[in-house]
Amino acid sequence: MLFRKIRSLIGLDVGTRAVKAVELTWNAGPVITGFGYAELPSPDAVPETVLRVLRENDFHSRRVVTSVSGKAVIVRYLTMYRMGAEDLRNAIRFEADKYIPFDVDEVVLDCQPFEADGVGDLAPNEMRVLLVACKRAVIDEQLRLLASAGLHPEVVDVDVFALGNAFEAAVQRGPEGGNRVSALVDVGASKTCVNLVRAGTSLFTREIHAGGDAFTTAIANRLGLKQSEAESLKQRPGQEVERVRAAVTPAVDDLAAEIRLSFEYFENQFDLGIDEVLLSGGGGRLVGLSDDLGRIFDRPTMTWDATGDMPIAAGTVDVDALREHVSELGVAIGLAS
């Protein structure tokens, strides 16, 4: 009799305000077998906060996938002549200075051809290529962090692509929905990731350096509160819902304007419409945000659950805590998947 080896992976998402970890274990399909969440008091507290998440929760594996983001990461969608994998890597490295603003010796490069039927015009001898570059120092810092926590890195991914992986794993599209363009908009504390996906392929990504912190600052300024008080009110507005919504309106409008620029560029570039906007991230929990953005974008806009219909091992996972933070777990689940 043959036994299939059970495989577990932890997706570790180190954000600006919190550390999130989700462990998926595959048997017949993915099962959520571990979950941890801890607020991050300061950037200097990342190592001890990661250790606390691992120590205070049940995880079966020390194998981990993590991610990078920010201005040290460059993503480019290229059109190139068709060539083999080895020739492509050589060509990318030789011509890297055309595509990235860093010295090629300072970065880690990766590239991947991809298919996107019905999107734009390609000559028979051309192909689409996704290029990702990240400063080597940022990746080295991530690897040191993982080693200090006793973790074994499998992959270092990019936040915005992890979000797409989570969507693909959690949302099953029927034949009629396979060609829909979905805008995944993950509103974090200090940044917002936008990933436009169609039929399992990422067609456009952007990272906007604004997020939930701008909502908190708007509440503090408008209502005369300390930042900590404004953050608490943002998360639990209670009877103050209308005052909070009025206070954040300028910040929501600013973020929406940036997102809409991305939508307009994509639609003009590819002659495709965006069918829906799916919100996630801690900032995405802002009361009324989906309604306000839906009105601004004039498209169906809603939050989504990155856990999908994955079973949860209730014996080792605090299900209530996971559900409380589920909107923030898109990146972590995408990394683990």
PDB file of C-alpha atoms in Angstrom, residues 41-249:
ATOM      1  CA  PRO A  41       4.121  47.491  18.299  1.00  0.00           C
ATOM      2  CA  SER A  42       7.044  48.843  16.232  1.00  0.00           C
ATOM      3  CA  PRO A  43       9.204  47.879  13.229  1.00  0.00           C
ATOM      4  CA  ASP A  44      11.998  46.899  15.622  1.00  0.00           C
ATOM      5  CA  ALA A  45       9.710  44.332  17.254  1.00  0.00           C
ATOM      6  CA  VAL A  46       9.336  42.119  14.159  1.00  0.00           C
ATOM      7  CA  PRO A  47      11.657  39.261  15.302  1.00  0.00           C
ATOM      8  CA  GLU A  48      10.110  38.880  18.756  1.00  0.00           C
ATOM      9  CA  THR A  49       6.566  39.257  17.379  1.00  0.00           C
ATOM     10  CA  VAL A  50       7.145  36.492  14.826  1.00  0.00           C
ATOM     11  CA  LEU A  51       8.539  34.278  17.599  1.00  0.00           C
ATOM     12  CA  ARG A  52       5.507  35.022  19.773  1.00  0.00           C
ATOM     13  CA  VAL A  53       3.089  34.099  16.969  1.00  0.00           C
ATOM     14  CA  LEU A  54       4.877  30.772  16.514  1.00  0.00           C
ATOM     15  CA  ARG A  55       5.204  30.068  20.232  1.00  0.00           C
ATOM     16  CA  GLU A  56       1.630  30.887  21.231  1.00  0.00           C
ATOM     17  CA  ASN A  57      -0.110  28.924  18.458  1.00  0.00           C
ATOM     18  CA  ASP A  58      -0.040  25.342  17.223  1.00  0.00           C
ATOM     19  CA  PHE A  59       1.860  24.862  13.957  1.00  0.00           C
ATOM     20  CA  HIS A  60       2.886  21.480  12.575  1.00  0.00           C
ATOM     21  CA  SER A  61       5.640  22.678  10.267  1.00  0.00           C
ATOM     22  CA  ARG A  62       8.600  25.044  10.290  1.00  0.00           C
ATOM     23  CA  ARG A  63       8.588  25.313   6.498  1.00  0.00           C
ATOM     24  CA  VAL A  64       7.499  28.781   5.498  1.00  0.00           C
ATOM     25  CA  VAL A  65       6.734  31.008   2.526  1.00  0.00           C
ATOM     26  CA  THR A  66       7.019  34.737   3.073  1.00  0.00           C
ATOM     27  CA  SER A  67       6.903  37.818   0.885  1.00  0.00           C
ATOM     28  CA  VAL A  68       8.368  41.220   0.127  1.00  0.00           C
ATOM     29  CA  SER A  69       6.770  44.490  -0.917  1.00  0.00           C
ATOM     30  CA  GLY A  70       7.437  48.202  -1.087  1.00  0.00           C
ATOM     31  CA  LYS A  71       9.684  50.391  -3.182  1.00  0.00           C
ATOM     32  CA  ALA A  72      12.481  47.806  -3.188  1.00  0.00           C
ATOM     33  CA  VAL A  73      10.286  45.533  -5.359  1.00  0.00           C
ATOM     34  CA  ILE A  74       9.809  46.159  -9.087  1.00  0.00           C
ATOM     35  CA  VAL A  75       7.209  44.346 -11.223  1.00  0.00           C
ATOM     36  CA  ARG A  76       7.154  44.708 -15.004  1.00  0.00           C
ATOM     37  CA  TYR A  77       4.939  43.153 -17.683  1.00  0.00           C
ATOM     38  CA  LEU A  78       6.994  42.861 -20.875  1.00  0.00           C
ATOM     39  CA  THR A  79       6.501  41.837 -24.492  1.00  0.00           C
ATOM     40  CA  MET A  80       9.548  39.992 -25.825  1.00  0.00           C
ATOM     41  CA  TYR A  81      10.568  37.777 -28.711  1.00  0.00           C
ATOM     42  CA  ARG A  82       9.800  34.112 -28.134  1.00  0.00           C
ATOM     43  CA  MET A  83      12.759  32.201 -26.720  1.00  0.00           C
ATOM     44  CA  GLY A  84      13.597  29.330 -24.404  1.00  0.00           C
ATOM     45  CA  ALA A  85      13.794  29.619 -20.631  1.00  0.00           C
ATOM     46  CA  GLU A  86      17.589  29.812 -20.444  1.00  0.00           C
ATOM     47  CA  ASP A  87      17.827  32.385 -23.244  1.00  0.00           C
ATOM     48  CA  LEU A  88      15.084  34.412 -21.561  1.00  0.00           C
ATOM     49  CA  ARG A  89      16.948  34.551 -18.258  1.00  0.00           C
ATOM     50  CA  ASN A  90      20.145  35.603 -20.012  1.00  0.00           C
ATOM     51  CA  ALA A  91      18.310  38.269 -22.022  1.00  0.00           C
ATOM     52  CA  ILE A  92      16.567  39.651 -18.938  1.00  0.00           C
ATOM     53  CA  ARG A  93      19.797  39.875 -16.985  1.00  0.00           C
ATOM     54  CA  PHE A  94      21.636  41.466 -19.906  1.00  0.00           C
ATOM     55  CA  GLU A  95      18.922  44.082 -20.463  1.00  0.00           C
ATOM     56  CA  ALA A  96      17.799  44.528 -16.846  1.00  0.00           C
ATOM     57  CA  ASP A  97      18.868  48.168 -16.706  1.00  0.00           C
ATOM     58  CA  LYS A  98      16.100  48.939 -19.242  1.00  0.00           C
ATOM     59  CA  TYR A  99      13.435  47.739 -16.846  1.00  0.00           C
ATOM     60  CA  ILE A 100      14.584  48.363 -13.271  1.00  0.00           C
ATOM     61  CA  PRO A 101      16.017  51.465 -11.575  1.00  0.00           C
ATOM     62  CA  PHE A 102      18.584  49.514  -9.524  1.00  0.00           C
ATOM     63  CA  ASP A 103      22.039  48.164 -10.266  1.00  0.00           C
ATOM     64  CA  VAL A 104      21.578  44.592 -11.480  1.00  0.00           C
ATOM     65  CA  ASP A 105      24.183  43.376  -8.976  1.00  0.00           C
ATOM     66  CA  GLU A 106      22.042  44.703  -6.119  1.00  0.00           C
ATOM     67  CA  VAL A 107      18.895  42.748  -6.986  1.00  0.00           C
ATOM     68  CA  VAL A 108      17.472  39.270  -7.234  1.00  0.00           C
ATOM     69  CA  LEU A 109      15.710  38.832 -10.586  1.00  0.00           C
ATOM     70  CA  ASP A 110      13.073  36.354 -11.657  1.00  0.00           C
ATOM     71  CA  CYS A 111      10.983  36.113 -14.811  1.00  0.00           C
ATOM     72  CA  GLN A 112       8.196  33.945 -16.141  1.00  0.00           C
ATOM     73  CA  PRO A 113       6.444  33.746 -19.526  1.00  0.00           C
ATOM     74  CA  PHE A 114       2.651  33.724 -19.217  1.00  0.00           C
ATOM     75  CA  GLU A 115      -0.373  33.341 -21.446  1.00  0.00           C
ATOM     76  CA  ALA A 116      -3.270  35.789 -21.538  1.00  0.00           C
ATOM     77  CA  ASP A 117      -5.570  34.855 -24.400  1.00  0.00           C
ATOM     78  CA  GLY A 118      -7.608  37.659 -25.879  1.00  0.00           C
ATOM     79  CA  VAL A 119      -5.635  40.382 -24.096  1.00  0.00           C
ATOM     80  CA  GLY A 120      -3.862  42.785 -26.451  1.00  0.00           C
ATOM     81  CA  ASP A 121      -2.159  41.943 -29.734  1.00  0.00           C
ATOM     82  CA  LEU A 122       0.929  39.752 -29.992  1.00  0.00           C
ATOM     83  CA  ALA A 123       2.880  38.872 -33.120  1.00  0.00           C
ATOM     84  CA  PRO A 124       3.436  35.126 -33.691  1.00  0.00           C
ATOM     85  CA  ASN A 125       7.071  35.482 -32.608  1.00  0.00           C
ATOM     86  CA  GLU A 126       6.287  37.383 -29.386  1.00  0.00           C
ATOM     87  CA  MET A 127       5.418  36.355 -25.833  1.00  0.00           C
ATOM     88  CA  ARG A 128       4.426  38.037 -22.586  1.00  0.00           C
ATOM     89  CA  VAL A 129       6.886  37.933 -19.729  1.00  0.00           C
ATOM     90  CA  LEU A 130       6.481  38.837 -16.075  1.00  0.00           C
ATOM     91  CA  LEU A 131       9.655  40.308 -14.562  1.00  0.00           C
ATOM     92  CA  VAL A 132      10.123  40.748 -10.809  1.00  0.00           C
ATOM     93  CA  ALA A 133      13.184  42.271  -9.157  1.00  0.00           C
ATOM     94  CA  CYS A 134      13.858  42.872  -5.476  1.00  0.00           C
ATOM     95  CA  LYS A 135      16.833  44.419  -3.756  1.00  0.00           C
ATOM     96  CA  ARG A 136      19.032  41.627  -2.456  1.00  0.00           C
ATOM     97  CA  ALA A 137      19.425  43.334   0.929  1.00  0.00           C
ATOM     98  CA  VAL A 138      15.657  43.135   1.541  1.00  0.00           C
ATOM     99  CA  ILE A 139      15.552  39.405   0.782  1.00  0.00           C
ATOM    100  CA  ASP A 140      18.650  38.770   2.914  1.00  0.00           C
ATOM    101  CA  GLU A 141      16.957  40.546   5.812  1.00  0.00           C
ATOM    102  CA  GLN A 142      13.878  38.349   5.403  1.00  0.00           C
ATOM    103  CA  LEU A 143      15.996  35.201   5.359  1.00  0.00           C
ATOM    104  CA  ARG A 144      17.834  36.269   8.527  1.00  0.00           C
ATOM    105  CA  LEU A 145      14.488  36.891  10.232  1.00  0.00           C
ATOM    106  CA  LEU A 146      13.250  33.424   9.306  1.00  0.00           C
ATOM    107  CA  ALA A 147      16.466  31.749  10.412  1.00  0.00           C
ATOM    108  CA  SER A 148      16.357  33.519  13.789  1.00  0.00           C
ATOM    109  CA  ALA A 149      12.832  32.154  14.301  1.00  0.00           C
ATOM    110  CA  GLY A 150      13.887  28.602  13.418  1.00  0.00           C
ATOM    111  CA  LEU A 151      11.923  28.638  10.180  1.00  0.00           C
ATOM    112  CA  HIS A 152      12.956  27.064   6.885  1.00  0.00           C
ATOM    113  CA  PRO A 153      12.145  29.268   3.860  1.00  0.00           C
ATOM    114  CA  GLU A 154      10.749  27.581   0.769  1.00  0.00           C
ATOM    115  CA  VAL A 155       9.887  30.637  -1.335  1.00  0.00           C
ATOM    116  CA  VAL A 156      10.058  34.424  -1.077  1.00  0.00           C
ATOM    117  CA  ASP A 157       7.082  35.794  -2.993  1.00  0.00           C
ATOM    118  CA  VAL A 158       5.594  39.271  -3.555  1.00  0.00           C
ATOM    119  CA  ASP A 159       2.538  40.419  -1.573  1.00  0.00           C
ATOM    120  CA  VAL A 160       0.444  41.328  -4.586  1.00  0.00           C
ATOM    121  CA  PHE A 161       0.952  37.930  -6.261  1.00  0.00           C
ATOM    122  CA  ALA A 162       0.212  36.088  -3.021  1.00  0.00           C
ATOM    123  CA  LEU A 163      -3.121  37.880  -3.030  1.00  0.00           C
ATOM    124  CA  GLY A 164      -3.833  36.483  -6.490  1.00  0.00           C
ATOM    125  CA  ASN A 165      -2.892  32.973  -5.343  1.00  0.00           C
ATOM    126  CA  ALA A 166      -5.366  33.226  -2.465  1.00  0.00           C
ATOM    127  CA  PHE A 167      -8.109  34.341  -4.823  1.00  0.00           C
ATOM    128  CA  GLU A 168      -7.445  31.451  -7.170  1.00  0.00           C
ATOM    129  CA  ALA A 169      -7.512  28.969  -4.276  1.00  0.00           C
ATOM    130  CA  ALA A 170     -10.603  30.370  -2.560  1.00  0.00           C
ATOM    131  CA  VAL A 171     -12.907  31.517  -5.368  1.00  0.00           C
ATOM    132  CA  GLN A 172     -14.090  28.891  -7.824  1.00  0.00           C
ATOM    133  CA  ARG A 173     -15.283  30.419 -11.090  1.00  0.00           C
ATOM    134  CA  GLY A 174     -17.682  28.552 -13.327  1.00  0.00           C
ATOM    135  CA  PRO A 175     -17.296  28.581 -17.132  1.00  0.00           C
ATOM    136  CA  GLU A 176     -19.397  31.730 -17.411  1.00  0.00           C
ATOM    137  CA  GLY A 177     -17.154  33.605 -14.953  1.00  0.00           C
ATOM    138  CA  GLY A 178     -13.773  32.470 -16.215  1.00  0.00           C
ATOM    139  CA  ASN A 179     -13.184  35.580 -18.318  1.00  0.00           C
ATOM    140  CA  ARG A 180     -14.345  38.100 -15.728  1.00  0.00           C
ATOM    141  CA  VAL A 181     -11.741  40.661 -14.714  1.00  0.00           C
ATOM    142  CA  SER A 182     -11.592  40.880 -10.927  1.00  0.00           C
ATOM    143  CA  ALA A 183      -9.815  43.739  -9.192  1.00  0.00           C
ATOM    144  CA  LEU A 184      -8.299  42.475  -5.942  1.00  0.00           C
ATOM    145  CA  VAL A 185      -7.749  45.510  -3.716  1.00  0.00           C
ATOM    146  CA  ASP A 186      -6.009  44.763  -0.420  1.00  0.00           C
ATOM    147  CA  VAL A 187      -6.030  47.826   1.856  1.00  0.00           C
ATOM    148  CA  GLY A 188      -3.303  47.479   4.455  1.00  0.00           C
ATOM    149  CA  ALA A 189      -2.164  49.988   7.048  1.00  0.00           C
ATOM    150  CA  SER A 190       0.445  51.804   4.961  1.00  0.00           C
ATOM    151  CA  LYS A 191      -0.106  50.439   1.453  1.00  0.00           C
ATOM    152  CA  THR A 192      -2.803  49.169  -0.874  1.00  0.00           C
ATOM    153  CA  CYS A 193      -2.112  46.304  -3.285  1.00  0.00           C
ATOM    154  CA  VAL A 194      -4.040  46.139  -6.557  1.00  0.00           C
ATOM    155  CA  ASN A 195      -4.001  42.962  -8.646  1.00  0.00           C
ATOM    156  CA  LEU A 196      -6.199  42.665 -11.739  1.00  0.00           C
ATOM    157  CA  VAL A 197      -6.780  39.004 -12.551  1.00  0.00           C
ATOM    158  CA  ARG A 198      -8.589  37.151 -15.313  1.00  0.00           C
ATOM    159  CA  ALA A 199      -8.860  33.383 -15.790  1.00  0.00           C
ATOM    160  CA  GLY A 200      -6.187  32.719 -13.176  1.00  0.00           C
ATOM    161  CA  THR A 201      -3.667  35.151 -14.689  1.00  0.00           C
ATOM    162  CA  SER A 202      -2.461  38.423 -13.206  1.00  0.00           C
ATOM    163  CA  LEU A 203      -2.638  41.090 -15.922  1.00  0.00           C
ATOM    164  CA  PHE A 204      -1.703  44.200 -13.940  1.00  0.00           C
ATOM    165  CA  THR A 205      -0.426  44.982 -10.457  1.00  0.00           C
ATOM    166  CA  ARG A 206       0.274  48.143  -8.541  1.00  0.00           C
ATOM    167  CA  GLU A 207       1.223  49.062  -4.998  1.00  0.00           C
ATOM    168  CA  ILE A 208      -0.205  52.356  -3.727  1.00  0.00           C
ATOM    169  CA  HIS A 209       1.545  53.845  -0.727  1.00  0.00           C
ATOM    170  CA  ALA A 210      -1.589  54.755   1.200  1.00  0.00           C
ATOM    171  CA  GLY A 211      -3.982  52.721   3.294  1.00  0.00           C
ATOM    172  CA  GLY A 212      -5.784  52.431   6.590  1.00  0.00           C
ATOM    173  CA  ASP A 213      -3.402  54.751   8.445  1.00  0.00           C
ATOM    174  CA  ALA A 214      -4.715  57.615   6.288  1.00  0.00           C
ATOM    175  CA  PHE A 215      -8.252  56.808   7.495  1.00  0.00           C
ATOM    176  CA  THR A 216      -7.065  56.891  11.116  1.00  0.00           C
ATOM    177  CA  THR A 217      -5.314  60.231  10.634  1.00  0.00           C
ATOM    178  CA  ALA A 218      -8.426  61.693   8.999  1.00  0.00           C
ATOM    179  CA  ILE A 219     -10.573  60.626  11.969  1.00  0.00           C
ATOM    180  CA  ALA A 220      -8.042  62.026  14.444  1.00  0.00           C
ATOM    181  CA  ASN A 221      -7.853  65.376  12.653  1.00  0.00           C
ATOM    182  CA  ARG A 222     -11.575  65.752  12.033  1.00  0.00           C
ATOM    183  CA  LEU A 223     -12.726  64.663  15.501  1.00  0.00           C
ATOM    184  CA  GLY A 224      -9.814  65.992  17.564  1.00  0.00           C
ATOM    185  CA  LEU A 225      -8.658  62.594  18.820  1.00  0.00           C
ATOM    186  CA  LYS A 226      -5.302  60.998  19.524  1.00  0.00           C
ATOM    187  CA  GLN A 227      -4.116  58.490  16.916  1.00  0.00           C
ATOM    188  CA  SER A 228      -4.732  55.567  19.287  1.00  0.00           C
ATOM    189  CA  GLU A 229      -8.269  56.803  20.012  1.00  0.00           C
ATOM    190  CA  ALA A 230      -8.954  57.321  16.320  1.00  0.00           C
ATOM    191  CA  GLU A 231      -7.708  53.806  15.518  1.00  0.00           C
ATOM    192  CA  SER A 232     -10.025  52.298  18.126  1.00  0.00           C
ATOM    193  CA  LEU A 233     -12.974  54.324  16.834  1.00  0.00           C
ATOM    194  CA  LYS A 234     -12.188  53.316  13.242  1.00  0.00           C
ATOM    195  CA  GLN A 235     -12.281  49.637  14.178  1.00  0.00           C
ATOM    196  CA  ARG A 236     -15.332  49.845  16.452  1.00  0.00           C
ATOM    197  CA  PRO A 237     -17.384  52.943  15.573  1.00  0.00           C
ATOM    198  CA  GLY A 238     -20.472  51.845  17.509  1.00  0.00           C
ATOM    199  CA  GLN A 239     -22.967  54.712  17.497  1.00  0.00           C
ATOM    200  CA  GLU A 240     -20.453  56.996  15.750  1.00  0.00           C
ATOM    201  CA  VAL A 241     -20.732  55.352  12.321  1.00  0.00           C
ATOM    202  CA  GLU A 242     -21.924  58.438  10.459  1.00  0.00           C
ATOM    203  CA  ARG A 243     -19.335  60.734  12.070  1.00  0.00           C
ATOM    204  CA  VAL A 244     -16.568  58.254  11.187  1.00  0.00           C
ATOM    205  CA  ARG A 245     -17.765  57.948   7.579  1.00  0.00           C
ATOM    206  CA  ALA A 246     -17.896  61.727   7.215  1.00  0.00           C
ATOM    207  CA  ALA A 247     -14.417  62.099   8.742  1.00  0.00           C
ATOM    208  CA  VAL A 248     -12.758  59.593   6.402  1.00  0.00           C
ATOM    209  CA  THR A 249     -14.446  60.791   3.201  1.00  0.00           C
TER     210      THR A 249
END
